[in-house]
């Protein structure tokens, strides 16, 4: 199953340890325009490697990376390690602090058909291409994707709890989350991580575009290689691993904004009425509560009005033939098929390429964009259960793009991983 290795990590020089809150950045797909402006103003922020600016962003990142290495702004650890990564947070309405526990290592960039790393949602093509270009130019990974493994015994937790007592970094991030990073470099303990994951499949929770970029990069270099061995640097990808059976995993909903539709409210409601029951709401703030425990129910914002819509149950059999029940019954599959395809006219197979669909987690921002006519309408969704994610992955099918929002997001810039052969090489067989 999954082959993992410890990382010979690149990190900011120790002289910057007290400045890490100013040097880390949100992941590239969750950086808002206002956040980007503030982060770009700091010439040493990691966003210059993860979301570089310019007409040729990948080349700009390559130049920045070379400069930072030369000036020892970032330096490489001489020994590889498993990096323990804990995130402490609270959600609205919850008094107890939650800790999501995990670790960062390198995993082989298995192609989907190898059935080792399993995906659960589709990707957006342009975002994958951007990630491939960046990887080809820099041979450097500025942020870890997020993978899940299943371990009922929680065998690795004691090692991680011990390591986190002596952290490298302990800071508060842009989400208000406490981020703590530590490292394990004891070869005997690292073997426990390697051996456990060798028996597991990995479910990709977050970072589908970056992981798919790593697959594409690996394939391209393999095609040019005259003596492929499988242990070369380009085969590996930095990933943050958490136990899917940990009760502290949280998945938040991601809402849909529909842009540039020239449709009257009355016409939209008429078309929706073919497939959905429709209830007008007096208060937009009611939306999330009203759909919370209702299958195939969504909130709809158009103009100054808010509605609750719910699929007429008998129509579920209209879903495309051949879909397994676990996919057919997903709220988001119903949304993307009946509302976005049948009502709005964007075919299911074209939606991942569409520039008329945006994704937004914040209910208030959805309302503001619709009210300001920056979006034609917004569809409010509810969260998906962890068990559904696992079932979808194991079915071999995928959900619509941006189906899950694992919270909290990981940070970019805490550590970096190189896939340059000279920087990567080490006698990793000692960890087998």
XYZ file of C-alpha atoms in Angstrom:
432
model
C 0.000 0.000 0.000
C 1.239 3.537 0.780
C 4.990 4.082 0.786
C 5.964 7.055 2.942
C 9.322 8.580 3.846
C 10.451 11.154 6.388
C 11.284 14.604 4.974
C 14.631 16.384 4.755
C 12.682 19.564 5.241
C 13.544 23.083 4.255
C 12.445 25.604 6.875
C 12.875 29.266 7.601
C 16.207 29.947 9.291
C 15.955 29.757 13.060
C 16.511 33.527 13.307
C 12.969 33.923 11.925
C 11.349 31.620 14.498
C 9.585 34.458 16.305
C 8.232 35.859 13.027
C 6.485 32.746 11.733
C 3.011 34.280 12.000
C 4.153 36.844 9.423
C 5.864 34.301 7.144
C 3.196 31.608 6.840
C 0.217 31.924 4.493
C -3.157 30.304 3.765
C -3.262 27.610 1.092
C -3.411 28.917 -2.458
C -7.085 28.062 -2.990
C -8.337 29.861 0.134
C -6.340 33.090 -0.067
C -8.754 36.021 -0.320
C -7.844 39.151 -2.304
C -7.377 41.246 0.845
C -5.234 38.569 2.488
C -3.047 38.310 -0.609
C -2.419 42.040 -0.679
C -1.155 42.036 2.902
C 0.922 38.874 2.458
C 2.594 40.000 -0.780
C 3.705 43.185 0.986
C 6.101 41.040 3.048
C 8.952 40.045 0.678
C 9.765 36.993 2.833
C 6.270 35.556 3.159
C 5.885 32.015 1.836
C 3.090 33.135 -0.499
C 5.838 34.183 -2.944
C 6.549 30.459 -3.380
C 3.013 29.042 -3.110
C 1.032 31.662 -5.089
C 3.697 33.703 -6.918
C 2.894 36.893 -8.813
C 3.861 38.074 -12.299
C 3.230 37.258 -15.944
C 5.212 34.049 -15.433
C 4.474 33.097 -11.803
C 6.376 29.793 -11.849
C 9.583 31.454 -13.064
C 9.153 34.182 -10.447
C 8.925 31.521 -7.728
C 12.070 29.839 -9.070
C 14.028 33.089 -8.810
C 12.709 33.789 -5.308
C 13.566 30.274 -4.156
C 17.146 30.498 -5.420
C 17.574 33.867 -3.707
C 16.226 32.579 -0.394
C 18.516 29.568 -0.478
C 21.575 31.694 -1.273
C 20.804 34.182 1.508
C 19.934 31.378 3.950
C 16.463 32.732 4.504
C 15.484 29.084 4.349
C 17.823 26.214 5.248
C 17.569 22.448 4.937
C 17.553 20.022 7.850
C 20.395 17.540 7.543
C 18.366 14.671 8.989
C 14.945 13.648 7.679
C 12.051 13.572 10.089
C 8.374 12.962 10.592
C 6.869 16.371 11.387
C 4.100 16.232 13.978
C 1.456 18.868 13.321
C -1.312 19.707 15.812
C -4.032 22.327 15.284
C -6.063 23.623 18.240
C -9.355 25.385 17.488
C -12.949 26.084 18.472
C -16.001 26.170 16.231
C -18.899 28.598 16.753
C -21.262 27.241 19.369
C -18.676 24.840 20.820
C -17.024 25.689 24.131
C -14.473 22.873 24.158
C -11.187 23.350 22.340
C -10.580 20.727 19.672
C -7.187 19.365 18.645
C -6.717 17.807 15.225
C -3.627 15.597 15.361
C -1.495 14.590 12.408
C 1.943 14.379 10.898
C 3.696 15.464 7.709
C 5.753 13.042 5.619
C 6.431 12.261 1.966
C 4.267 9.780 0.113
C 4.782 8.316 -3.332
C 2.625 10.218 -5.843
C 0.537 7.192 -6.813
C -1.629 7.534 -9.889
C -5.343 7.157 -9.223
C -5.502 3.808 -11.020
C -2.972 2.316 -8.585
C -5.757 2.422 -5.967
C -3.454 3.486 -3.133
C -4.365 7.165 -2.864
C -8.106 7.578 -3.344
C -9.812 10.824 -4.361
C -13.313 11.884 -3.427
C -13.951 14.924 -5.628
C -13.302 16.276 -9.098
C -10.732 18.986 -9.815
C -10.747 22.269 -11.698
C -8.439 21.881 -14.706
C -6.771 25.318 -14.670
C -5.743 24.969 -11.035
C -4.016 21.646 -11.787
C -2.060 23.169 -14.683
C -0.845 26.015 -12.474
C 0.444 23.567 -9.890
C 2.282 21.474 -12.495
C 4.037 24.534 -13.902
C 5.136 25.613 -10.425
C 6.482 22.173 -9.556
C 8.383 21.842 -12.833
C 10.113 25.195 -12.387
C 10.970 25.013 -8.694
C 11.084 21.275 -7.877
C 9.842 22.465 -4.507
C 6.673 21.943 -2.465
C 5.530 24.842 -0.320
C 2.489 23.202 1.277
C 1.323 19.709 2.161
C -1.843 18.152 0.836
C -4.099 16.443 3.390
C -4.526 12.672 3.431
C -6.537 10.385 5.690
C -5.715 6.879 6.861
C -7.831 4.567 9.016
C -6.396 3.203 12.259
C -8.851 2.134 14.931
C -6.032 1.523 17.426
C -4.542 5.028 17.116
C -1.062 3.477 17.310
C 0.873 6.602 16.321
C -0.773 9.041 18.697
C 1.495 8.364 21.698
C 4.604 9.133 19.625
C 3.030 12.339 18.356
C 1.846 13.452 21.811
C 5.374 13.021 23.160
C 6.988 14.933 20.301
C 4.582 17.878 20.508
C 5.762 18.581 24.047
C 8.915 20.064 22.479
C 7.645 22.133 19.542
C 9.622 23.877 16.823
C 6.827 26.410 16.294
C 3.791 27.418 18.329
C 1.792 30.227 16.751
C -1.664 31.573 15.943
C -2.694 31.635 12.299
C -5.051 33.737 10.165
C -8.023 31.545 11.206
C -7.351 32.088 14.908
C -6.126 28.499 15.079
C -3.165 27.573 17.270
C -0.615 25.811 15.054
C 2.051 23.628 16.695
C 4.821 21.794 14.813
C 7.380 19.332 16.177
C 9.713 16.764 14.640
C 10.565 13.086 15.214
C 14.020 12.068 13.959
C 14.424 8.824 15.905
C 14.778 6.142 13.214
C 13.131 3.456 15.346
C 10.007 5.573 15.870
C 9.937 6.647 12.222
C 9.848 2.959 11.265
C 6.547 2.651 13.159
C 5.009 5.344 10.959
C 6.399 3.841 7.756
C 5.240 0.324 8.601
C 1.751 1.357 9.657
C 1.094 3.365 6.487
C 2.478 0.534 4.327
C -0.710 -1.362 5.232
C -3.080 1.507 4.454
C -4.849 3.188 1.590
C -4.822 6.977 1.721
C -7.944 9.048 1.183
C -7.174 12.482 -0.182
C -9.047 14.977 1.977
C -7.694 18.279 0.692
C -5.312 19.349 -2.046
C -6.619 17.422 -5.042
C -5.132 19.969 -7.454
C -1.670 19.864 -5.896
C -1.687 16.072 -5.713
C -2.881 15.738 -9.299
C -0.088 18.142 -10.261
C 2.406 15.852 -8.513
C 1.071 12.856 -10.473
C 1.447 14.731 -13.766
C 4.988 15.844 -12.875
C 5.992 12.289 -11.896
C 4.613 10.884 -15.149
C 6.432 13.459 -17.244
C 9.822 12.844 -15.609
C 9.317 9.068 -15.699
C 8.676 9.263 -19.443
C 12.044 10.971 -19.891
C 13.967 8.585 -17.629
C 16.150 5.851 -19.067
C 16.588 4.002 -15.762
C 13.553 4.339 -13.512
C 14.061 2.848 -10.036
C 11.115 4.247 -8.093
C 13.060 5.895 -5.287
C 13.946 9.097 -7.160
C 12.901 12.404 -5.639
C 10.300 13.206 -8.274
C 8.246 10.185 -7.187
C 7.354 11.758 -3.840
C 4.921 14.321 -2.569
C 4.543 16.115 0.777
C 1.368 15.176 2.649
C -0.213 15.881 6.029
C -1.750 12.685 7.426
C -4.607 12.456 9.915
C -6.514 9.451 11.202
C -9.956 9.370 9.546
C -11.318 7.682 12.678
C -10.315 10.560 14.956
C -13.413 12.174 16.443
C -11.855 15.643 16.089
C -12.006 15.778 12.297
C -14.363 18.520 11.108
C -15.858 19.029 7.634
C -17.625 22.318 6.897
C -19.968 23.020 3.965
C -18.906 24.870 0.831
C -21.659 26.910 -0.797
C -22.103 27.622 -4.519
C -22.204 31.051 -6.161
C -23.636 31.133 -9.695
C -22.398 33.996 -11.848
C -23.605 35.828 -14.967
C -26.994 34.193 -15.369
C -29.522 36.475 -17.026
C -32.626 34.969 -15.493
C -35.590 36.538 -13.717
C -36.442 35.339 -10.249
C -39.930 34.262 -11.374
C -38.503 32.252 -14.284
C -35.937 30.565 -12.068
C -38.570 29.578 -9.518
C -40.764 28.183 -12.268
C -37.930 26.007 -13.575
C -36.985 24.917 -10.066
C -40.570 23.936 -9.336
C -40.284 21.054 -11.797
C -37.775 19.330 -9.515
C -37.966 20.981 -6.080
C -40.493 22.006 -3.476
C -39.954 25.706 -2.728
C -40.565 27.612 0.505
C -40.008 31.352 0.792
C -38.184 32.440 3.949
C -38.764 35.572 5.971
C -35.199 35.704 7.252
C -32.086 34.656 5.334
C -30.439 33.749 8.643
C -32.861 30.812 8.883
C -31.323 29.015 5.916
C -28.616 26.960 7.566
C -30.886 25.818 10.406
C -33.740 24.839 8.103
C -31.619 22.607 5.871
C -29.456 21.159 8.636
C -31.072 17.722 8.967
C -32.947 17.553 5.655
C -31.699 15.333 2.855
C -31.541 17.006 -0.586
C -32.433 20.413 0.897
C -30.674 23.673 0.057
C -30.928 27.360 0.709
C -31.333 29.655 -2.278
C -30.555 33.366 -2.394
C -31.618 35.474 -5.359
C -32.002 39.243 -5.310
C -33.311 40.200 -1.872
C -35.160 36.930 -1.362
C -34.251 33.662 0.317
C -35.857 30.254 -0.204
C -35.575 26.715 1.038
C -35.687 24.226 -1.832
C -35.829 20.444 -1.528
C -35.755 17.788 -4.218
C -39.066 16.020 -4.775
C -38.042 12.558 -3.449
C -39.591 10.555 -6.282
C -37.326 12.314 -8.781
C -34.113 10.834 -7.380
C -34.512 7.988 -9.898
C -33.914 10.531 -12.683
C -30.246 10.647 -11.719
C -27.850 9.275 -14.383
C -27.961 5.487 -14.658
C -25.060 3.463 -13.318
C -24.253 5.634 -10.308
C -23.893 3.714 -7.050
C -26.358 4.654 -4.335
C -23.656 6.338 -2.237
C -23.060 8.853 -5.057
C -26.640 9.203 -6.236
C -27.917 10.115 -2.763
C -25.314 12.825 -2.047
C -26.793 16.273 -1.514
C -24.146 17.881 -3.704
C -24.688 15.407 -6.519
C -28.396 16.274 -6.440
C -27.512 19.979 -6.467
C -25.096 19.743 -9.374
C -27.364 17.505 -11.448
C -30.837 18.935 -10.920
C -30.124 22.605 -10.253
C -26.887 23.428 -12.069
C -27.331 20.992 -14.979
C -31.093 20.688 -15.525
C -32.254 24.132 -14.372
C -29.285 26.378 -15.209
C -28.032 24.438 -18.205
C -24.383 23.705 -17.349
C -23.878 19.996 -18.162
C -22.545 17.891 -15.317
C -19.415 16.920 -17.258
C -18.599 20.585 -18.035
C -19.022 22.049 -14.571
C -15.413 21.606 -13.446
C -14.341 23.843 -16.347
C -17.045 26.487 -15.850
C -16.245 30.071 -14.893
C -19.874 30.596 -13.858
C -19.495 28.592 -10.643
C -17.606 29.864 -7.604
C -17.229 28.308 -4.179
C -17.654 30.126 -0.876
C -17.681 28.830 2.688
C -18.992 31.962 4.418
C -22.783 32.446 4.439
C -22.525 36.203 4.968
C -20.223 36.643 1.972
C -22.705 34.701 -0.161
C -25.468 37.062 0.883
C -23.326 40.132 0.243
C -22.297 39.015 -3.249
C -25.868 38.309 -4.280
C -27.132 41.584 -2.771
C -24.395 43.510 -4.590
C -25.204 41.688 -7.876
C -21.698 40.186 -7.946
C -23.419 36.797 -8.159
C -26.727 35.944 -9.803
C -27.688 33.549 -7.047
C -26.200 31.531 -4.212
C -27.001 27.976 -3.141
C -26.391 27.164 0.512
C -25.390 23.593 1.331
C -24.857 21.565 4.476
C -21.770 19.645 5.545
C -21.025 16.106 4.446
C -20.372 13.298 6.936
C -16.910 11.729 7.216
C -18.440 8.306 6.643
C -19.837 9.481 3.313
C -16.387 10.658 2.226
C -14.910 7.250 3.034
C -17.700 5.408 1.211
C -17.375 7.575 -1.898
C -13.607 7.054 -2.072
C -13.952 3.314 -1.791
C -16.658 3.252 -4.464
C -14.204 4.459 -7.096
C -16.423 7.419 -7.972
C -15.956 11.103 -7.170
C -18.091 13.908 -5.796
C -18.506 17.263 -7.534
C -15.576 19.635 -7.138
C -15.219 21.486 -3.817
C -17.507 19.060 -1.993
C -15.649 19.131 1.315
C -13.938 21.745 3.425
C -11.840 20.059 6.068
C -11.368 22.566 8.884
C -9.003 23.974 9.846
C -6.964 24.403 6.694
C -3.268 23.633 7.003
C -0.722 26.437 6.701
C 1.749 27.013 3.896
C 5.287 27.881 4.926
C 5.776 25.911 8.131
C 8.098 23.630 6.178
C 8.955 22.869 2.569
C 9.918 19.675 0.734
C 12.276 19.467 -2.230
C 12.030 17.013 -5.108
C 15.443 18.028 -6.388
C 17.502 14.822 -6.376
C 20.568 16.338 -4.674
C 18.502 17.839 -1.865
C 16.300 14.781 -1.488
C 18.788 11.907 -1.386
C 19.358 10.005 1.852
C 19.702 6.303 2.782
C 15.953 5.966 3.415
C 16.225 2.188 3.550
C 17.200 2.587 7.207
C 13.563 3.431 7.944
C 12.076 0.325 6.323
